[in-house]
Each structure stands twice: as structure tokens, then as C-alpha cells.
PDB file of C-alpha atoms and ligand atoms in Angstrom:
ATOM      1  CA  MET A  27     -28.405   1.572  21.647  1.00 74.00           C
ATOM      2  CA  ASP A  28     -26.158   3.228  24.250  1.00 91.00           C
ATOM      3  CA  ILE A  29     -25.337   1.500  27.514  1.00 95.00           C
ATOM      4  CA  ILE A  30     -24.009   3.492  30.480  1.00 97.00           C
ATOM      5  CA  PHE A  31     -20.925   1.986  32.070  1.00 98.00           C
ATOM      6  CA  TYR A  32     -18.838   2.867  35.106  1.00 98.00           C
ATOM      7  CA  LYS A  33     -15.192   2.116  35.698  1.00 98.00           C
ATOM      8  CA  TYR A  34     -14.168   0.877  39.181  1.00 98.00           C
ATOM      9  CA  GLN A  35     -10.867  -0.120  40.713  1.00 98.00           C
ATOM     10  CA  GLY A  36     -10.132  -2.112  43.851  1.00 98.00           C
ATOM     11  CA  THR A  37      -6.435  -1.837  44.745  1.00 98.00           C
ATOM     12  CA  GLY A  38      -5.683  -1.332  41.050  1.00 98.00           C
ATOM     13  CA  ASN A  39      -7.658  -4.366  39.824  1.00 98.00           C
ATOM     14  CA  ASP A  40      -9.969  -2.552  37.396  1.00 98.00           C
ATOM     15  CA  PHE A  41     -13.423  -3.377  36.110  1.00 98.00           C
ATOM     16  CA  ILE A  42     -16.066  -2.110  33.731  1.00 98.00           C
ATOM     17  CA  MET A  43     -19.248  -2.078  35.812  1.00 98.00           C
ATOM     18  CA  ILE A  44     -22.714  -2.156  34.246  1.00 98.00           C
ATOM     19  CA  ASP A  45     -26.157  -2.034  35.819  1.00 98.00           C
ATOM     20  CA  ASN A  46     -27.828  -4.861  33.882  1.00 98.00           C
ATOM     21  CA  ARG A  47     -31.067  -5.064  35.847  1.00 98.00           C
ATOM     22  CA  GLN A  48     -32.916  -4.336  32.576  1.00 96.00           C
ATOM     23  CA  LYS A  49     -30.959  -7.183  30.869  1.00 96.00           C
ATOM     24  CA  LEU A  50     -29.908  -4.998  27.923  1.00 94.00           C
ATOM     25  CA  PHE A  51     -26.206  -5.904  27.854  1.00 96.00           C
ATOM     26  CA  PRO A  52     -25.234  -8.596  25.271  1.00 96.00           C
ATOM     27  CA  LYS A  53     -23.500 -10.819  27.851  1.00 96.00           C
ATOM     28  CA  ASN A  54     -23.359 -13.900  25.654  1.00 96.00           C
ATOM     29  CA  ASN A  55     -21.082 -12.125  23.201  1.00 97.00           C
ATOM     30  CA  ALA A  56     -17.539 -12.818  24.450  1.00 98.00           C
ATOM     31  CA  ASN A  57     -16.028 -10.722  21.628  1.00 97.00           C
ATOM     32  CA  VAL A  58     -17.900  -7.606  22.776  1.00 97.00           C
ATOM     33  CA  ILE A  59     -16.645  -8.091  26.349  1.00 98.00           C
ATOM     34  CA  GLU A  60     -13.080  -8.819  25.250  1.00 98.00           C
ATOM     35  CA  ASN A  61     -13.053  -5.706  23.040  1.00 98.00           C
ATOM     36  CA  LEU A  62     -14.452  -3.488  25.818  1.00 98.00           C
ATOM     37  CA  CYS A  63     -11.693  -4.735  28.164  1.00 98.00           C
ATOM     38  CA  ASP A  64      -8.955  -4.121  25.566  1.00 98.00           C
ATOM     39  CA  ARG A  65      -6.632  -1.364  26.814  1.00 98.00           C
ATOM     40  CA  ARG A  66      -5.962   0.047  23.333  1.00 97.00           C
ATOM     41  CA  PHE A  67      -9.110  -0.596  21.331  1.00 96.00           C
ATOM     42  CA  GLY A  68     -11.640  -0.454  24.165  1.00 97.00           C
ATOM     43  CA  ILE A  69     -12.239   1.028  27.610  1.00 98.00           C
ATOM     44  CA  GLY A  70      -9.553  -1.160  29.160  1.00 98.00           C
ATOM     45  CA  ALA A  71     -10.034  -3.340  32.246  1.00 98.00           C
ATOM     46  CA  ASP A  72      -9.052  -6.606  33.921  1.00 98.00           C
ATOM     47  CA  GLY A  73     -12.696  -7.652  33.768  1.00 98.00           C
ATOM     48  CA  LEU A  74     -16.321  -6.689  33.233  1.00 98.00           C
ATOM     49  CA  ILE A  75     -19.020  -7.007  35.891  1.00 98.00           C
ATOM     50  CA  LEU A  76     -22.786  -6.947  35.520  1.00 98.00           C
ATOM     51  CA  LEU A  77     -25.085  -6.090  38.402  1.00 98.00           C
ATOM     52  CA  GLU A  78     -28.290  -8.079  37.913  1.00 98.00           C
ATOM     53  CA  ASN A  79     -31.423  -8.795  39.921  1.00 97.00           C
ATOM     54  CA  ASP A  80     -31.539 -12.156  41.656  1.00 95.00           C
ATOM     55  CA  GLU A  81     -34.773 -13.698  42.914  1.00 92.00           C
ATOM     56  CA  MET A  82     -33.210 -15.396  45.950  1.00 89.00           C
ATOM     57  CA  SER A  83     -30.518 -12.959  47.146  1.00 90.00           C
ATOM     58  CA  GLY A  84     -31.636  -9.632  45.682  1.00 93.00           C
ATOM     59  CA  TYR A  85     -28.578  -9.026  43.451  1.00 97.00           C
ATOM     60  CA  ARG A  86     -26.171 -11.084  41.453  1.00 98.00           C
ATOM     61  CA  MET A  87     -22.617 -10.274  40.341  1.00 98.00           C
ATOM     62  CA  VAL A  88     -21.845 -11.695  36.898  1.00 98.00           C
ATOM     63  CA  TYR A  89     -18.102 -11.518  36.328  1.00 98.00           C
ATOM     64  CA  PHE A  90     -16.143 -11.851  33.074  1.00 98.00           C
ATOM     65  CA  ASN A  91     -12.373 -11.928  32.765  1.00 98.00           C
ATOM     66  CA  SER A  92     -10.805  -9.629  30.148  1.00 98.00           C
ATOM     67  CA  ASP A  93     -10.665 -12.588  27.723  1.00 98.00           C
ATOM     68  CA  GLY A  94     -14.475 -12.237  27.487  1.00 98.00           C
ATOM     69  CA  LYS A  95     -15.241 -15.506  29.289  1.00 98.00           C
ATOM     70  CA  GLU A  96     -17.269 -15.776  32.478  1.00 98.00           C
ATOM     71  CA  GLY A  97     -14.861 -16.227  35.386  1.00 97.00           C
ATOM     72  CA  SER A  98     -15.060 -17.785  38.807  1.00 98.00           C
ATOM     73  CA  MET A  99     -15.250 -15.563  41.933  1.00 98.00           C
ATOM     74  CA  CYS A 100     -13.477 -12.204  41.819  1.00 98.00           C
ATOM     75  CA  GLY A 101     -12.679 -10.756  45.258  1.00 98.00           C
ATOM     76  CA  ASN A 102     -11.693  -7.261  44.175  1.00 98.00           C
ATOM     77  CA  GLY A 103     -14.547  -7.252  41.688  1.00 98.00           C
ATOM     78  CA  GLY A 104     -16.889  -8.233  44.521  1.00 98.00           C
ATOM     79  CA  ARG A 105     -15.677  -5.284  46.590  1.00 98.00           C
ATOM     80  CA  CYS A 106     -16.201  -2.954  43.599  1.00 98.00           C
ATOM     81  CA  PHE A 107     -19.652  -4.472  43.038  1.00 98.00           C
ATOM     82  CA  VAL A 108     -20.630  -3.509  46.609  1.00 98.00           C
ATOM     83  CA  ALA A 109     -19.311   0.048  46.085  1.00 98.00           C
ATOM     84  CA  PHE A 110     -21.379   0.218  42.870  1.00 98.00           C
ATOM     85  CA  ALA A 111     -24.537  -0.998  44.621  1.00 98.00           C
ATOM     86  CA  ASP A 112     -23.899   1.647  47.299  1.00 98.00           C
ATOM     87  CA  PHE A 113     -23.501   4.308  44.570  1.00 98.00           C
ATOM     88  CA  LEU A 114     -26.797   3.211  42.978  1.00 98.00           C
ATOM     89  CA  GLN A 115     -28.371   3.507  46.463  1.00 97.00           C
ATOM     90  CA  ILE A 116     -29.845   0.027  46.218  1.00 97.00           C
ATOM     91  CA  ILE A 117     -28.116  -1.043  49.449  1.00 96.00           C
ATOM     92  CA  GLN A 118     -27.693   0.722  52.784  1.00 94.00           C
ATOM     93  CA  GLY A 119     -24.274  -0.009  54.288  1.00 95.00           C
ATOM     94  CA  LYS A 120     -24.602  -3.769  54.106  1.00 95.00           C
ATOM     95  CA  THR A 121     -25.761  -6.320  51.593  1.00 96.00           C
ATOM     96  CA  SER A 122     -25.641  -9.884  50.430  1.00 97.00           C
ATOM     97  CA  PHE A 123     -25.385 -10.915  46.808  1.00 98.00           C
ATOM     98  CA  ASP A 124     -24.965 -14.006  44.711  1.00 98.00           C
ATOM     99  CA  ALA A 125     -21.809 -14.719  42.704  1.00 98.00           C
ATOM    100  CA  ALA A 126     -20.237 -17.622  40.802  1.00 98.00           C
ATOM    101  CA  ASP A 127     -19.246 -19.369  44.049  1.00 98.00           C
ATOM    102  CA  GLY A 128     -22.434 -18.653  46.020  1.00 98.00           C
ATOM    103  CA  LEU A 129     -23.757 -16.074  48.445  1.00 98.00           C
ATOM    104  CA  HIS A 130     -21.539 -13.278  49.828  1.00 98.00           C
ATOM    105  CA  GLU A 131     -22.255 -10.835  52.648  1.00 98.00           C
ATOM    106  CA  ALA A 132     -20.569  -7.439  52.669  1.00 98.00           C
ATOM    107  CA  THR A 133     -20.471  -4.057  54.376  1.00 98.00           C
ATOM    108  CA  ILE A 134     -19.281  -0.684  53.096  1.00 98.00           C
ATOM    109  CA  ASN A 135     -18.123   2.180  55.268  1.00 97.00           C
ATOM    110  CA  ASN A 136     -16.366   5.313  53.917  1.00 96.00           C
ATOM    111  CA  GLY A 137     -15.376   3.497  50.716  1.00 95.00           C
ATOM    112  CA  ILE A 138     -13.878   0.530  52.590  1.00 98.00           C
ATOM    113  CA  VAL A 139     -15.569  -2.730  51.655  1.00 98.00           C
ATOM    114  CA  SER A 140     -15.455  -5.817  53.843  1.00 98.00           C
ATOM    115  CA  LEU A 141     -16.448  -8.821  51.758  1.00 98.00           C
ATOM    116  CA  LYS A 142     -17.158 -12.218  53.260  1.00 98.00           C
ATOM    117  CA  MET A 143     -15.581 -15.019  51.248  1.00 98.00           C
ATOM    118  CA  GLN A 144     -16.576 -18.690  51.088  1.00 98.00           C
ATOM    119  CA  ASN A 145     -15.166 -21.060  53.701  1.00 98.00           C
ATOM    120  CA  VAL A 146     -11.994 -22.884  52.693  1.00 98.00           C
ATOM    121  CA  ASN A 147     -12.099 -26.567  53.686  1.00 97.00           C
ATOM    122  CA  GLU A 148      -9.197 -27.940  51.727  1.00 98.00           C
ATOM    123  CA  ILE A 149      -5.625 -26.711  51.408  1.00 98.00           C
ATOM    124  CA  LYS A 150      -3.111 -28.746  49.417  1.00 98.00           C
ATOM    125  CA  VAL A 151       0.511 -28.390  50.489  1.00 97.00           C
ATOM    126  CA  LYS A 152       2.890 -29.195  47.619  1.00 95.00           C
ATOM    127  CA  PRO A 153       6.728 -29.347  47.781  1.00 93.00           C
ATOM    128  CA  ASN A 154       7.204 -25.686  46.783  1.00 93.00           C
ATOM    129  CA  ALA A 155       3.714 -24.254  46.885  1.00 98.00           C
ATOM    130  CA  ILE A 156       0.224 -24.338  48.316  1.00 98.00           C
ATOM    131  CA  PHE A 157      -2.992 -24.698  46.341  1.00 98.00           C
ATOM    132  CA  MET A 158      -6.525 -23.823  47.384  1.00 98.00           C
ATOM    133  CA  ASP A 159      -9.831 -22.556  46.039  1.00 98.00           C
ATOM    134  CA  THR A 160     -11.018 -19.264  47.543  1.00 98.00           C
ATOM    135  CA  GLY A 161     -13.826 -18.959  45.005  1.00 98.00           C
ATOM    136  CA  SER A 162     -11.171 -19.120  42.287  1.00 98.00           C
ATOM    137  CA  PRO A 163      -8.243 -21.563  42.102  1.00 98.00           C
ATOM    138  CA  HIS A 164      -4.954 -20.238  43.492  1.00 98.00           C
ATOM    139  CA  HIS A 165      -1.366 -21.453  43.524  1.00 98.00           C
ATOM    140  CA  VAL A 166       0.691 -19.681  46.234  1.00 98.00           C
ATOM    141  CA  GLN A 167       4.469 -19.765  46.085  1.00 98.00           C
ATOM    142  CA  ILE A 168       7.009 -18.056  48.347  1.00 98.00           C
ATOM    143  CA  VAL A 169       9.822 -16.353  46.430  1.00 98.00           C
ATOM    144  CA  GLU A 170      12.905 -14.424  47.495  1.00 95.00           C
ATOM    145  CA  ASN A 171      13.275 -11.454  45.181  1.00 96.00           C
ATOM    146  CA  LEU A 172       9.633 -10.651  44.396  1.00 98.00           C
ATOM    147  CA  GLU A 173      10.387  -7.196  43.004  1.00 97.00           C
ATOM    148  CA  ALA A 174      12.735  -8.590  40.339  1.00 98.00           C
ATOM    149  CA  LEU A 175      10.552 -11.593  39.424  1.00 98.00           C
ATOM    150  CA  ASP A 176       9.196 -11.849  35.879  1.00 98.00           C
ATOM    151  CA  VAL A 177       5.627 -12.584  37.023  1.00 98.00           C
ATOM    152  CA  PHE A 178       4.282 -12.751  33.469  1.00 98.00           C
ATOM    153  CA  LYS A 179       6.838 -15.375  32.385  1.00 98.00           C
ATOM    154  CA  GLU A 180       6.926 -17.462  35.574  1.00 98.00           C
ATOM    155  CA  GLY A 181       3.175 -17.162  36.150  1.00 98.00           C
ATOM    156  CA  ALA A 182       2.298 -18.297  32.627  1.00 97.00           C
ATOM    157  CA  LYS A 183       4.714 -21.230  32.922  1.00 97.00           C
ATOM    158  CA  LEU A 184       2.997 -22.516  36.099  1.00 97.00           C
ATOM    159  CA  ARG A 185      -0.564 -21.606  35.048  1.00 96.00           C
ATOM    160  CA  TYR A 186      -0.328 -23.718  31.883  1.00 93.00           C
ATOM    161  CA  GLY A 187       2.416 -26.194  32.858  1.00 94.00           C
ATOM    162  CA  LEU A 188       1.179 -27.332  36.271  1.00 95.00           C
ATOM    163  CA  TYR A 189      -2.581 -26.918  36.015  1.00 95.00           C
ATOM    164  CA  GLY A 190      -3.417 -28.006  32.469  1.00 88.00           C
ATOM    165  CA  GLU A 191      -6.239 -26.663  30.332  1.00 85.00           C
ATOM    166  CA  LYS A 192      -8.335 -25.289  33.216  1.00 91.00           C
ATOM    167  CA  GLY A 193      -5.335 -23.563  34.752  1.00 95.00           C
ATOM    168  CA  SER A 194      -5.007 -21.609  37.983  1.00 98.00           C
ATOM    169  CA  ASN A 195      -4.204 -18.115  39.137  1.00 98.00           C
ATOM    170  CA  ILE A 196      -0.588 -17.915  40.313  1.00 98.00           C
ATOM    171  CA  ASN A 197       0.497 -15.860  43.346  1.00 98.00           C
ATOM    172  CA  PHE A 198       4.069 -15.083  44.325  1.00 98.00           C
ATOM    173  CA  VAL A 199       4.610 -13.927  47.905  1.00 98.00           C
ATOM    174  CA  SER A 200       7.423 -12.508  49.971  1.00 98.00           C
ATOM    175  CA  PRO A 201       7.324 -11.735  53.735  1.00 98.00           C
ATOM    176  CA  ARG A 202       8.188  -8.348  55.249  1.00 98.00           C
ATOM    177  CA  VAL A 203       9.878  -8.055  58.672  1.00 97.00           C
ATOM    178  CA  ASP A 204       6.704  -6.574  60.214  1.00 97.00           C
ATOM    179  CA  GLY A 205       4.721  -9.773  59.514  1.00 97.00           C
ATOM    180  CA  SER A 206       2.915  -8.433  56.442  1.00 98.00           C
ATOM    181  CA  TYR A 207       3.386  -9.785  52.905  1.00 98.00           C
ATOM    182  CA  ASP A 208       4.031  -8.491  49.407  1.00 98.00           C
ATOM    183  CA  VAL A 209       2.058 -10.319  46.735  1.00 98.00           C
ATOM    184  CA  ARG A 210       2.131 -10.315  42.942  1.00 98.00           C
ATOM    185  CA  THR A 211      -0.387 -12.311  40.915  1.00 98.00           C
ATOM    186  CA  TYR A 212      -0.609 -13.737  37.405  1.00 98.00           C
ATOM    187  CA  GLU A 213      -4.323 -13.928  36.656  1.00 98.00           C
ATOM    188  CA  ARG A 214      -5.960 -16.638  34.621  1.00 98.00           C
ATOM    189  CA  GLY A 215      -8.398 -15.128  32.118  1.00 97.00           C
ATOM    190  CA  VAL A 216      -6.443 -11.881  32.023  1.00 98.00           C
ATOM    191  CA  GLU A 217      -3.324 -13.918  31.157  1.00 97.00           C
ATOM    192  CA  ASP A 218      -1.063 -11.286  32.641  1.00 98.00           C
ATOM    193  CA  GLU A 219      -0.001  -9.847  35.966  1.00 98.00           C
ATOM    194  CA  THR A 220      -2.682  -7.607  37.489  1.00 98.00           C
ATOM    195  CA  LEU A 221      -2.011  -4.954  40.144  1.00 98.00           C
ATOM    196  CA  SER A 222      -3.973  -6.943  42.737  1.00 98.00           C
ATOM    197  CA  CYS A 223      -6.141 -10.050  43.005  1.00 98.00           C
ATOM    198  CA  GLY A 224      -8.613 -10.351  45.889  1.00 98.00           C
ATOM    199  CA  THR A 225      -9.181 -14.114  45.867  1.00 98.00           C
ATOM    200  CA  GLY A 226      -5.390 -14.444  45.443  1.00 98.00           C
ATOM    201  CA  VAL A 227      -4.617 -12.219  48.429  1.00 98.00           C
ATOM    202  CA  THR A 228      -7.143 -14.272  50.442  1.00 98.00           C
ATOM    203  CA  ALA A 229      -5.373 -17.489  49.415  1.00 98.00           C
ATOM    204  CA  VAL A 230      -1.985 -16.035  50.380  1.00 98.00           C
ATOM    205  CA  ALA A 231      -3.234 -14.994  53.847  1.00 98.00           C
ATOM    206  CA  LEU A 232      -4.670 -18.464  54.539  1.00 98.00           C
ATOM    207  CA  ALA A 233      -1.585 -20.174  53.115  1.00 98.00           C
ATOM    208  CA  MET A 234       0.760 -18.167  55.371  1.00 98.00           C
ATOM    209  CA  HIS A 235      -1.381 -19.052  58.383  1.00 98.00           C
ATOM    210  CA  HIS A 236      -1.634 -22.709  57.362  1.00 98.00           C
ATOM    211  CA  LEU A 237       2.172 -22.937  57.059  1.00 97.00           C
ATOM    212  CA  GLY A 238       2.552 -21.374  60.541  1.00 97.00           C
ATOM    213  CA  LYS A 239       4.304 -18.310  59.128  1.00 97.00           C
ATOM    214  CA  SER A 240       1.525 -15.998  60.251  1.00 96.00           C
ATOM    215  CA  LYS A 241       0.215 -16.546  63.787  1.00 92.00           C
ATOM    216  CA  GLY A 242      -2.758 -14.188  64.209  1.00 94.00           C
ATOM    217  CA  ASN A 243      -6.184 -14.211  62.613  1.00 97.00           C
ATOM    218  CA  GLN A 244      -5.539 -11.281  60.342  1.00 98.00           C
ATOM    219  CA  VAL A 245      -2.942 -10.724  57.656  1.00 98.00           C
ATOM    220  CA  GLN A 246      -1.891  -7.463  55.986  1.00 98.00           C
ATOM    221  CA  ILE A 247      -1.039  -7.747  52.306  1.00 98.00           C
ATOM    222  CA  HIS A 248       0.655  -5.240  50.007  1.00 98.00           C
ATOM    223  CA  THR A 249      -0.073  -5.463  46.294  1.00 98.00           C
ATOM    224  CA  LYS A 250       1.215  -3.257  43.468  1.00 98.00           C
ATOM    225  CA  GLY A 251      -2.151  -1.465  43.557  1.00 98.00           C
ATOM    226  CA  GLY A 252      -2.541  -0.976  47.306  1.00 98.00           C
ATOM    227  CA  ASP A 253      -3.069  -2.683  50.635  1.00 98.00           C
ATOM    228  CA  LEU A 254      -5.635  -5.271  51.677  1.00 98.00           C
ATOM    229  CA  LYS A 255      -6.433  -6.996  54.952  1.00 98.00           C
ATOM    230  CA  VAL A 256      -7.718 -10.550  55.344  1.00 98.00           C
ATOM    231  CA  GLU A 257      -9.404 -11.678  58.573  1.00 98.00           C
ATOM    232  CA  PHE A 258     -10.544 -15.230  59.332  1.00 98.00           C
ATOM    233  CA  ASP A 259     -11.252 -17.911  61.907  1.00 98.00           C
ATOM    234  CA  GLU A 260      -9.578 -21.304  61.782  1.00 98.00           C
ATOM    235  CA  LYS A 261     -10.387 -24.578  63.511  1.00 97.00           C
ATOM    236  CA  ASP A 262      -8.889 -27.984  62.607  1.00 96.00           C
ATOM    237  CA  GLY A 263      -7.566 -26.607  59.331  1.00 94.00           C
ATOM    238  CA  ILE A 264     -10.968 -25.289  58.203  1.00 98.00           C
ATOM    239  CA  TYR A 265     -11.127 -21.556  57.524  1.00 98.00           C
ATOM    240  CA  THR A 266     -14.415 -19.739  58.152  1.00 98.00           C
ATOM    241  CA  ASP A 267     -15.574 -16.120  58.525  1.00 98.00           C
ATOM    242  CA  ILE A 268     -13.030 -15.005  55.965  1.00 98.00           C
ATOM    243  CA  PHE A 269     -13.221 -11.279  55.182  1.00 98.00           C
ATOM    244  CA  LEU A 270     -11.369  -9.437  52.417  1.00 98.00           C
ATOM    245  CA  ILE A 271     -11.118  -5.769  53.407  1.00 98.00           C
ATOM    246  CA  GLY A 272      -9.988  -2.730  51.432  1.00 98.00           C
ATOM    247  CA  SER A 273     -10.998   0.270  49.360  1.00 98.00           C
ATOM    248  CA  ALA A 274     -13.039   0.213  46.143  1.00 98.00           C
ATOM    249  CA  LYS A 275     -13.458   3.341  44.029  1.00 98.00           C
ATOM    250  CA  GLN A 276     -15.428   4.637  41.079  1.00 98.00           C
ATOM    251  CA  VAL A 277     -13.014   6.095  38.521  1.00 98.00           C
ATOM    252  CA  PHE A 278     -15.227   7.321  35.684  1.00 97.00           C
ATOM    253  CA  LYS A 279     -18.485   6.958  33.783  1.00 98.00           C
ATOM    254  CA  GLY A 280     -19.175   6.661  30.051  1.00 97.00           C
ATOM    255  CA  GLU A 281     -21.394   5.296  27.314  1.00 96.00           C
ATOM    256  CA  ILE A 282     -20.945   2.240  25.153  1.00 94.00           C
ATOM    257  CA  GLU A 283     -22.491   2.186  21.668  1.00 84.00           C
ATOM    258  CA  CYS A 284     -23.797  -1.336  21.184  1.00 75.00           C
TER     259      CYS A 284
HETATM  260  N1  LIG B 303      -9.174 -10.485  40.044  1.00 94.86           N
HETATM  261  C1  LIG B 303      -9.911 -11.470  40.709  1.00 94.86           C
HETATM  262  C2  LIG B 303      -9.645 -12.893  40.364  1.00 94.86           C
HETATM  263  C3  LIG B 303     -10.575 -13.326  39.331  1.00 94.86           C
HETATM  264  C4  LIG B 303     -10.578 -14.783  39.060  1.00 94.86           C
HETATM  265  C5  LIG B 303      -9.690 -15.192  38.000  1.00 94.86           C
HETATM  266  N2  LIG B 303      -9.130 -14.302  37.103  1.00 94.86           N
HETATM  267  C6  LIG B 303     -10.247 -16.455  37.380  1.00 94.86           C
HETATM  268  O1  LIG B 303     -11.332 -16.493  36.780  1.00 94.86           O
HETATM  269  O2  LIG B 303      -9.572 -17.439  37.541  1.00 94.86           O
HETATM  270  C7  LIG B 303      -9.949 -11.275  42.190  1.00 94.86           C
HETATM  271  O3  LIG B 303      -9.803 -10.125  42.634  1.00 94.86           O
HETATM  272  O4  LIG B 303     -10.207 -12.230  42.915  1.00 94.86           O
END
């Protein structure tokens, strides 16, 4: 049996995207997913996303990291999911869909997706870092020479050393003089640096605001794969109306022999 797949990227975070409304994809087989995500023996991607029907919300995003295991929320994947739904013409400019962390609203306009993230009620300030859950767990640490940092080595050390078996995604951030930030992320489940991480970028924006380093209600972030904007409201340390905004593109289409 052949299954049609599409490849999407959101600021360089890349995903195999499959319309699984007919439930034909073998999603319980982690080896299949891991092999499809392999960059030498498969299609190659940071993750695999299924678009499925959902009784309550209409559509559901089922997200797997490249290790083949179902992940928590993926912000860039969510933006690509909306672009895919737009391509399939099953949404008209705006939508809401279910994901691992609950319901998300989103709009798409000229390839730019604005994705509403879950509220963030708890931010833990540690001696050298901040930790929060933006749908996925994120450690945010300010560093001086971000460009020269060995993100793979330092990220893996913190991901396993500080956060135990379950782990966390690890973000390193450096401010620019114009008030924007450069971010590099070690992703749990990919177990490597990716070019961008949407829930990570969201965590960085909120962390910079929480620490008083960023004053306004929007933060510009530069990742290796492109730029993202995060907008939010904040009252008494609770962050609501959080939007992750940036481009999401279809890269190619193919067939998988299953
Ligand atoms: N690339 C994602 C992050 C996905 C979550 C993560 N890898 C995990 O399961 O911990 C994003 O754009 O948010």
C-alpha cells in the first residue's frame, strides 16, 4: 500500500505530514516513524505529523518526534499543520484543532501562520535558567557566545543531567542590541539541535519578559532557520493570548511504500 506524504518546514524545523483521515498510517509502529524521519535511510525530518479527524474540534494533530515516539506539543509543527489544512482546503483562513496539550486556534494569511498557544501559569526561575511548559517542557538559559556554543553537547548534558528520564528541551538565548533575541535549541525526542523550535521560542519570549529583559508584549526571535514573533498578554505573572507567528511552507510531496 502506498501512502502519500508531504514535507513541510516551519523556520527550518521540518516535518513529514500525512493526511490520516482514513486512518491508514501505521502510527503505532515507532520503528516505521523513526525510519521515515532518518535523514540517510528515510525521507528525513525532525518529526512526523498526522492530520486526523476529531469529533469535538474537527481536526487533530498527532505529532511524533524523529525517535518515533509521540511527542508533546510542537509549535512549528502546529504552524505547518495549519498550512497543510489550508493546502487541503479543509479550512478557510482560520481554524481550531486539537493537539497533545489541548485546543489551538490559528489563522493563516499569505503563508504566515499565527498559532495560539496554551496559557502559561507557572514559570520557575532557577539560579542560571528558567523553566516552563509551553505545551512542551523548556529550559531557557542565557549565554554569551551563542554562535560558538556546542548546542549538541551542552544541550544533551542539561537535558539528561538536570531533568532525568523524562528530560526537557533546552534553549540557549542571546540578546541583540535591537531588543530581539537569537535562540538555539536542543530538542528532546530529536536528541540534537534543530534549526528552530516553536514551543522553545515561545518559552524564550515569555522568559525574557518575565525576567524584565523584554518590556513590550511582543518579542522577535531569530533562529538558525528563520525569524518568529511571539505576542502575548501578561497579568500577575500569568501569560495568556500567546501567539506564535511565522511562515510555514510545503517543500515536496512523495509516496511511502508501507
Ligand atoms: N519542534 C517542536 C518541539 C517539539 C516538542 C519536543 N521535541 C518534545 O516532545 O519535547 C516545536 O516546534 O515546538
